[in-house]
mmCIF file of C-alpha atoms (C1' of nucleotides) in Angstrom:
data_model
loop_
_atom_site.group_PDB
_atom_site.id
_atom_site.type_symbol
_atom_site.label_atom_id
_atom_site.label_comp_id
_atom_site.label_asym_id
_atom_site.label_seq_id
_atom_site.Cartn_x
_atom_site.Cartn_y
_atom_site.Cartn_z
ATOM 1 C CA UNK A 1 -10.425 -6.660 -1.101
ATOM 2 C CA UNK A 2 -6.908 -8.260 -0.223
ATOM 3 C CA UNK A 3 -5.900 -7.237 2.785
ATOM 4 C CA UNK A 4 -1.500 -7.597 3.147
ATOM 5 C CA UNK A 5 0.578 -8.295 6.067
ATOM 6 C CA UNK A 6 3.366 -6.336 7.327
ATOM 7 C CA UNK A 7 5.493 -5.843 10.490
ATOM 8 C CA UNK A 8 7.238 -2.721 11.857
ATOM 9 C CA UNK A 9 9.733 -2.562 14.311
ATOM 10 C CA UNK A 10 10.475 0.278 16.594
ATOM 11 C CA UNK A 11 12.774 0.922 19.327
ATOM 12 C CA UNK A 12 10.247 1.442 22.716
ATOM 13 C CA UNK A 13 12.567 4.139 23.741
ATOM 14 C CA UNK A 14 12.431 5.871 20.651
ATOM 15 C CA UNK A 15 8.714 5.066 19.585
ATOM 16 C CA UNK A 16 6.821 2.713 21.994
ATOM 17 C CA UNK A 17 3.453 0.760 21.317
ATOM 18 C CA UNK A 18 2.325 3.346 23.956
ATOM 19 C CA UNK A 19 3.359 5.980 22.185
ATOM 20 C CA UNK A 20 1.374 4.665 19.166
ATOM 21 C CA UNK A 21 -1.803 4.194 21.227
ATOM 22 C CA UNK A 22 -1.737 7.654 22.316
ATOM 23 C CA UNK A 23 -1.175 9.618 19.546
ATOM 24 C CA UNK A 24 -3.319 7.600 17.020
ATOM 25 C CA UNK A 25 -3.616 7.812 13.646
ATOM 26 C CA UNK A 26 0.393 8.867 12.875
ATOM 27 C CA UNK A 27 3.182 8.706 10.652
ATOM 28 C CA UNK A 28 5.399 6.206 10.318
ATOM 29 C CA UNK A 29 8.840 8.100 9.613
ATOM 30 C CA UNK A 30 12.419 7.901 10.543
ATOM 31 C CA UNK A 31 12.970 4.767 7.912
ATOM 32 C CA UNK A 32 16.222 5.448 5.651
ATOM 33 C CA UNK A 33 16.457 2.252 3.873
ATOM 34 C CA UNK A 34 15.197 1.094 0.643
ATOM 35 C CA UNK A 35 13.924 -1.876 0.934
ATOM 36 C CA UNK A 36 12.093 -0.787 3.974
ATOM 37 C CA UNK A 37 10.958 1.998 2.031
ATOM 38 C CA UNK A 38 9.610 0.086 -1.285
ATOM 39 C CA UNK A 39 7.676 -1.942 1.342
ATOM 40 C CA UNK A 40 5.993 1.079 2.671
ATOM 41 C CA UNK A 41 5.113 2.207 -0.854
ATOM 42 C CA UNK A 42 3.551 -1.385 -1.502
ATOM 43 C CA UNK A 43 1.122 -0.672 1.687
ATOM 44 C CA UNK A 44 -2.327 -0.224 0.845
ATOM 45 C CA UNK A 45 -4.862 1.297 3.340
ATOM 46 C CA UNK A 46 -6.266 -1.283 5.530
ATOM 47 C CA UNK A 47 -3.265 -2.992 5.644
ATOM 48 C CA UNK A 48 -2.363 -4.586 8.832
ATOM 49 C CA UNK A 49 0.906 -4.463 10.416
ATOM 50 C CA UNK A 50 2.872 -6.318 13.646
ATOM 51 C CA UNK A 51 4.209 -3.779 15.809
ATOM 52 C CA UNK A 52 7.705 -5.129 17.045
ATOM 53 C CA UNK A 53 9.853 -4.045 19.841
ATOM 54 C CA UNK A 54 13.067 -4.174 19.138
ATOM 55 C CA UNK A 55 16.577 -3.826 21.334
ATOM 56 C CA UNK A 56 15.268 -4.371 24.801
ATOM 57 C CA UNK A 57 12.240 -6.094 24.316
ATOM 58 C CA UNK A 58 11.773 -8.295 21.232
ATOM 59 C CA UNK A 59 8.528 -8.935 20.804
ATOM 60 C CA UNK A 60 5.534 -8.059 18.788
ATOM 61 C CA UNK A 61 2.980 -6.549 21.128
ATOM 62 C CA UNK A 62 0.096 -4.731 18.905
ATOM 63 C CA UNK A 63 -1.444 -4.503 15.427
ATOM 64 C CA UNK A 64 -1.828 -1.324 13.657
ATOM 65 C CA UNK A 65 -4.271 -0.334 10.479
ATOM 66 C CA UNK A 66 -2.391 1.286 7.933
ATOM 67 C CA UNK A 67 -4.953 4.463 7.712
ATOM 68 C CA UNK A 68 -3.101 6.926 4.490
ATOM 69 C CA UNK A 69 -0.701 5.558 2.032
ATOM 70 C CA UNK A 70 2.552 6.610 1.435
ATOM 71 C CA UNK A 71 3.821 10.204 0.592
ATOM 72 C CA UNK A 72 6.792 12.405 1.414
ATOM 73 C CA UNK A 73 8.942 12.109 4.867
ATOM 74 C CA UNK A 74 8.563 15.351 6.025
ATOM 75 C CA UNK A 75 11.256 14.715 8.311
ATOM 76 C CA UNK A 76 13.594 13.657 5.283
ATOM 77 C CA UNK A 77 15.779 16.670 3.531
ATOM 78 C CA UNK A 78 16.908 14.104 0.417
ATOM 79 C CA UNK A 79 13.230 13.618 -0.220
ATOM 80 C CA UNK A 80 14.051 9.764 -0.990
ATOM 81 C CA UNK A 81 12.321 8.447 1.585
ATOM 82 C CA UNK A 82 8.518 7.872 2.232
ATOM 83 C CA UNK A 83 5.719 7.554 5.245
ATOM 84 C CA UNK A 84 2.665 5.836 5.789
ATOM 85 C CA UNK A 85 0.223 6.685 8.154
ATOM 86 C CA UNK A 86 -0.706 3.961 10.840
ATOM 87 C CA UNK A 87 -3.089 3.685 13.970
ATOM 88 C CA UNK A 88 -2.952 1.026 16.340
ATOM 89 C CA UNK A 89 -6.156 -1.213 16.685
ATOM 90 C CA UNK A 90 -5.448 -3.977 18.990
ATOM 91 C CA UNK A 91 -2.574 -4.925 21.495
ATOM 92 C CA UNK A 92 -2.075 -8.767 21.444
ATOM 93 C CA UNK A 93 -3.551 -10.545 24.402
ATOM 94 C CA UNK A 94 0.145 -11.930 24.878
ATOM 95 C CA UNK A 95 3.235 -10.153 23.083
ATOM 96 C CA UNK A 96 5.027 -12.224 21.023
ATOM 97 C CA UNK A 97 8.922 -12.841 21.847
ATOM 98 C CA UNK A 98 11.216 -12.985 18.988
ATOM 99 C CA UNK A 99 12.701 -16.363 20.877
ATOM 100 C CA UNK A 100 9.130 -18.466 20.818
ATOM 101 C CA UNK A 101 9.318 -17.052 16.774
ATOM 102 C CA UNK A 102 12.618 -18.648 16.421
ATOM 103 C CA UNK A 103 11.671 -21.700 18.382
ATOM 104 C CA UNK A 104 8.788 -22.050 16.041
ATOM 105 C CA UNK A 105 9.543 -24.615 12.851
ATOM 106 C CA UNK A 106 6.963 -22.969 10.906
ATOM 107 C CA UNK A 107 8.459 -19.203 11.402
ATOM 108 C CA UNK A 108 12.481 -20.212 10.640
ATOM 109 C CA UNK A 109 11.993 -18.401 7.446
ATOM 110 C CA UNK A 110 10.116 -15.409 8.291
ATOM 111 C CA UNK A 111 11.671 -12.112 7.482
ATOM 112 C CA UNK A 112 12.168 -10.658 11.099
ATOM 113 C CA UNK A 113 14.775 -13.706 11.795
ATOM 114 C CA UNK A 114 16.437 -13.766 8.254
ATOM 115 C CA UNK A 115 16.678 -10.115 7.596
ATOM 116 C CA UNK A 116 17.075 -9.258 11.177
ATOM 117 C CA UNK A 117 18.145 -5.814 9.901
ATOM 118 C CA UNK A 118 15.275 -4.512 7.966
ATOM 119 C CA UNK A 119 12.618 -2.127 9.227
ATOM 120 C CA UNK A 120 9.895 -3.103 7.547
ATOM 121 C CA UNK A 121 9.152 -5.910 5.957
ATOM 122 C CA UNK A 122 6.084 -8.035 4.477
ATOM 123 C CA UNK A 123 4.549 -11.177 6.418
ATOM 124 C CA UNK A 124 2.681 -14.196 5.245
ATOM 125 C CA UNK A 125 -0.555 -14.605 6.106
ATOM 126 C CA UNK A 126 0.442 -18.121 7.414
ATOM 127 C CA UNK A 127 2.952 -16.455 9.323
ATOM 128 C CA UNK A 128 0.283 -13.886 10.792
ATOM 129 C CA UNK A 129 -2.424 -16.374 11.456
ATOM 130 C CA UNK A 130 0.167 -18.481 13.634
ATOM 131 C CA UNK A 131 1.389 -15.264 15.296
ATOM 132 C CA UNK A 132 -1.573 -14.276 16.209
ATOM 133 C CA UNK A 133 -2.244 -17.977 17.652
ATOM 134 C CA UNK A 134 0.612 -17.433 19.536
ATOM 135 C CA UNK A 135 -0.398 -14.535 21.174
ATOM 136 C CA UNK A 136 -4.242 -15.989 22.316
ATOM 137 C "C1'" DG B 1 31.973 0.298 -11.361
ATOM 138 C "C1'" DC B 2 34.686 -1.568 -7.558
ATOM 139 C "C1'" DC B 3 35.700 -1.802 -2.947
ATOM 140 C "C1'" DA B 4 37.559 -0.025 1.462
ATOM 141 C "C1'" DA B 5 36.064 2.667 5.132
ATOM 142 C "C1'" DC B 6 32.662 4.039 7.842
ATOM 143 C "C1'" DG B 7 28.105 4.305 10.287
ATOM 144 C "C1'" DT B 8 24.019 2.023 12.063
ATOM 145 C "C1'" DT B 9 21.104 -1.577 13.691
ATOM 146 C "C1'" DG B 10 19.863 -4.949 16.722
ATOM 147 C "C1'" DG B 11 20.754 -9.515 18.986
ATOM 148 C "C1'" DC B 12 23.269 -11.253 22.599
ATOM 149 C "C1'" DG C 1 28.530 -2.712 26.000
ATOM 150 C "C1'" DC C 2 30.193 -5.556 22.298
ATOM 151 C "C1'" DC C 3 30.289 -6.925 17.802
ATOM 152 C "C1'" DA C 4 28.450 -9.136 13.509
ATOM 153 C "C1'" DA C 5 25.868 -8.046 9.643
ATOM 154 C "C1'" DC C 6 24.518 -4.975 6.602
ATOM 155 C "C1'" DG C 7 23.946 -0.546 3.976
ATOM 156 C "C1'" DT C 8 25.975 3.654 2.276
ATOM 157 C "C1'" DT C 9 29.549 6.709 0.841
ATOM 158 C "C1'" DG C 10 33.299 8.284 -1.667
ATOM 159 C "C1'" DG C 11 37.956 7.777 -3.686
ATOM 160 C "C1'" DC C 12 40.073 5.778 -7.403
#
DNA sequence: GCCAACGTTGGC
DNA sequence: GCCAACGTTGGC
C-alpha cells in the first residue's frame, strides 16, 4: 500500500502539537479553503502528515497518522467543507524551522515556502525523507 | 463573468 | 503590529 505525504499547519495558540498529543485520535477542522480541502479529501488512512507551527513558531515539530478519512465539518454551517481524523505518532527528535527549510536547496520548491498561504498541502516523499533527516 | 472591496493568513 | 499575498464576496 502507498502511503502519501502531507503537512498541516496550525496556530499553537489555537491548536498546539500538545494539544494533539493529548486529545488523540481527533478531527482536523476549522479549514475553509478549497484547495486545502480537496487535499484533505485525497487523504487516505495511514497517511502521514507534518505537523507545522505556524505564526510564532515555524517549525514542524510532530507527525500524525491520518486514522478516518474525510466526512462532514461538523463545525461548518455551508456544509462545503470537510475533516479528517488525525492522531499524532511521533514528535521529531528536533523540530524543524521553516528558515533551515528555506536554507535548504533541495526544499526551495516545497509547498510550505511557495504557497505560504495554504493549510494543507501534499509533500514529496523526497521532501519528507530529508525533513525527517533534518530533524535526527 | 469581471473586478473592486474586503477579510484572513502568516512571515517578518 | 504591520503589511503583502491571497481568497472570497457581491455589485454591476
Amino acid at each position: 500500500m502507498k502511503i502519501n505525504y502531507w503537512l498541516l499547519k496550525s496556530e499553537p495558540e489555537t491548536w498546539s502539537w500538545d494539544n494533539q498529543v493529548k486529545e488523540g485520535a481527533s478531527m482536523w477542522d476549522g479549514v475553509r479553503n478549497y484547495q486545502a480541502r480537496n487535499n484533505l479529501k485525497k487523504m487516505k488512512k495511514n497517511d502521514l502528515c507534518f505537523f507545522y507551527h505556524s505564526v510564532s513558531e515555524r517549525s514542524i515539530i510532530g507527525i500524525v497518522k491520518v486514522v478516518k478519512e474525510y466526512y462532514q465539518d461538523p463545525t461548518d454551517k455551508t456544509e462545503r467543507f470537510v475533516v479528517v481524523d488525525v492522531k499524532a505518532t511521533k514528535k521529531l527528535k528536533k523540530p524543524v524551522s521553516l528558515n533551515e527549510i528555506k536554507e535548504n536547496n533541495k526544499l526551495k520548491d516545497i509547498a510550505l515556502v511557495k504557497q505560504s498561504r495554504l493549510s494543507v498541502m501534499p509533500i514529496k516523499k523526497t521532501e519528507w525523507d530529508l525533513i525527517i533527516k533534518m530533524s535526527n
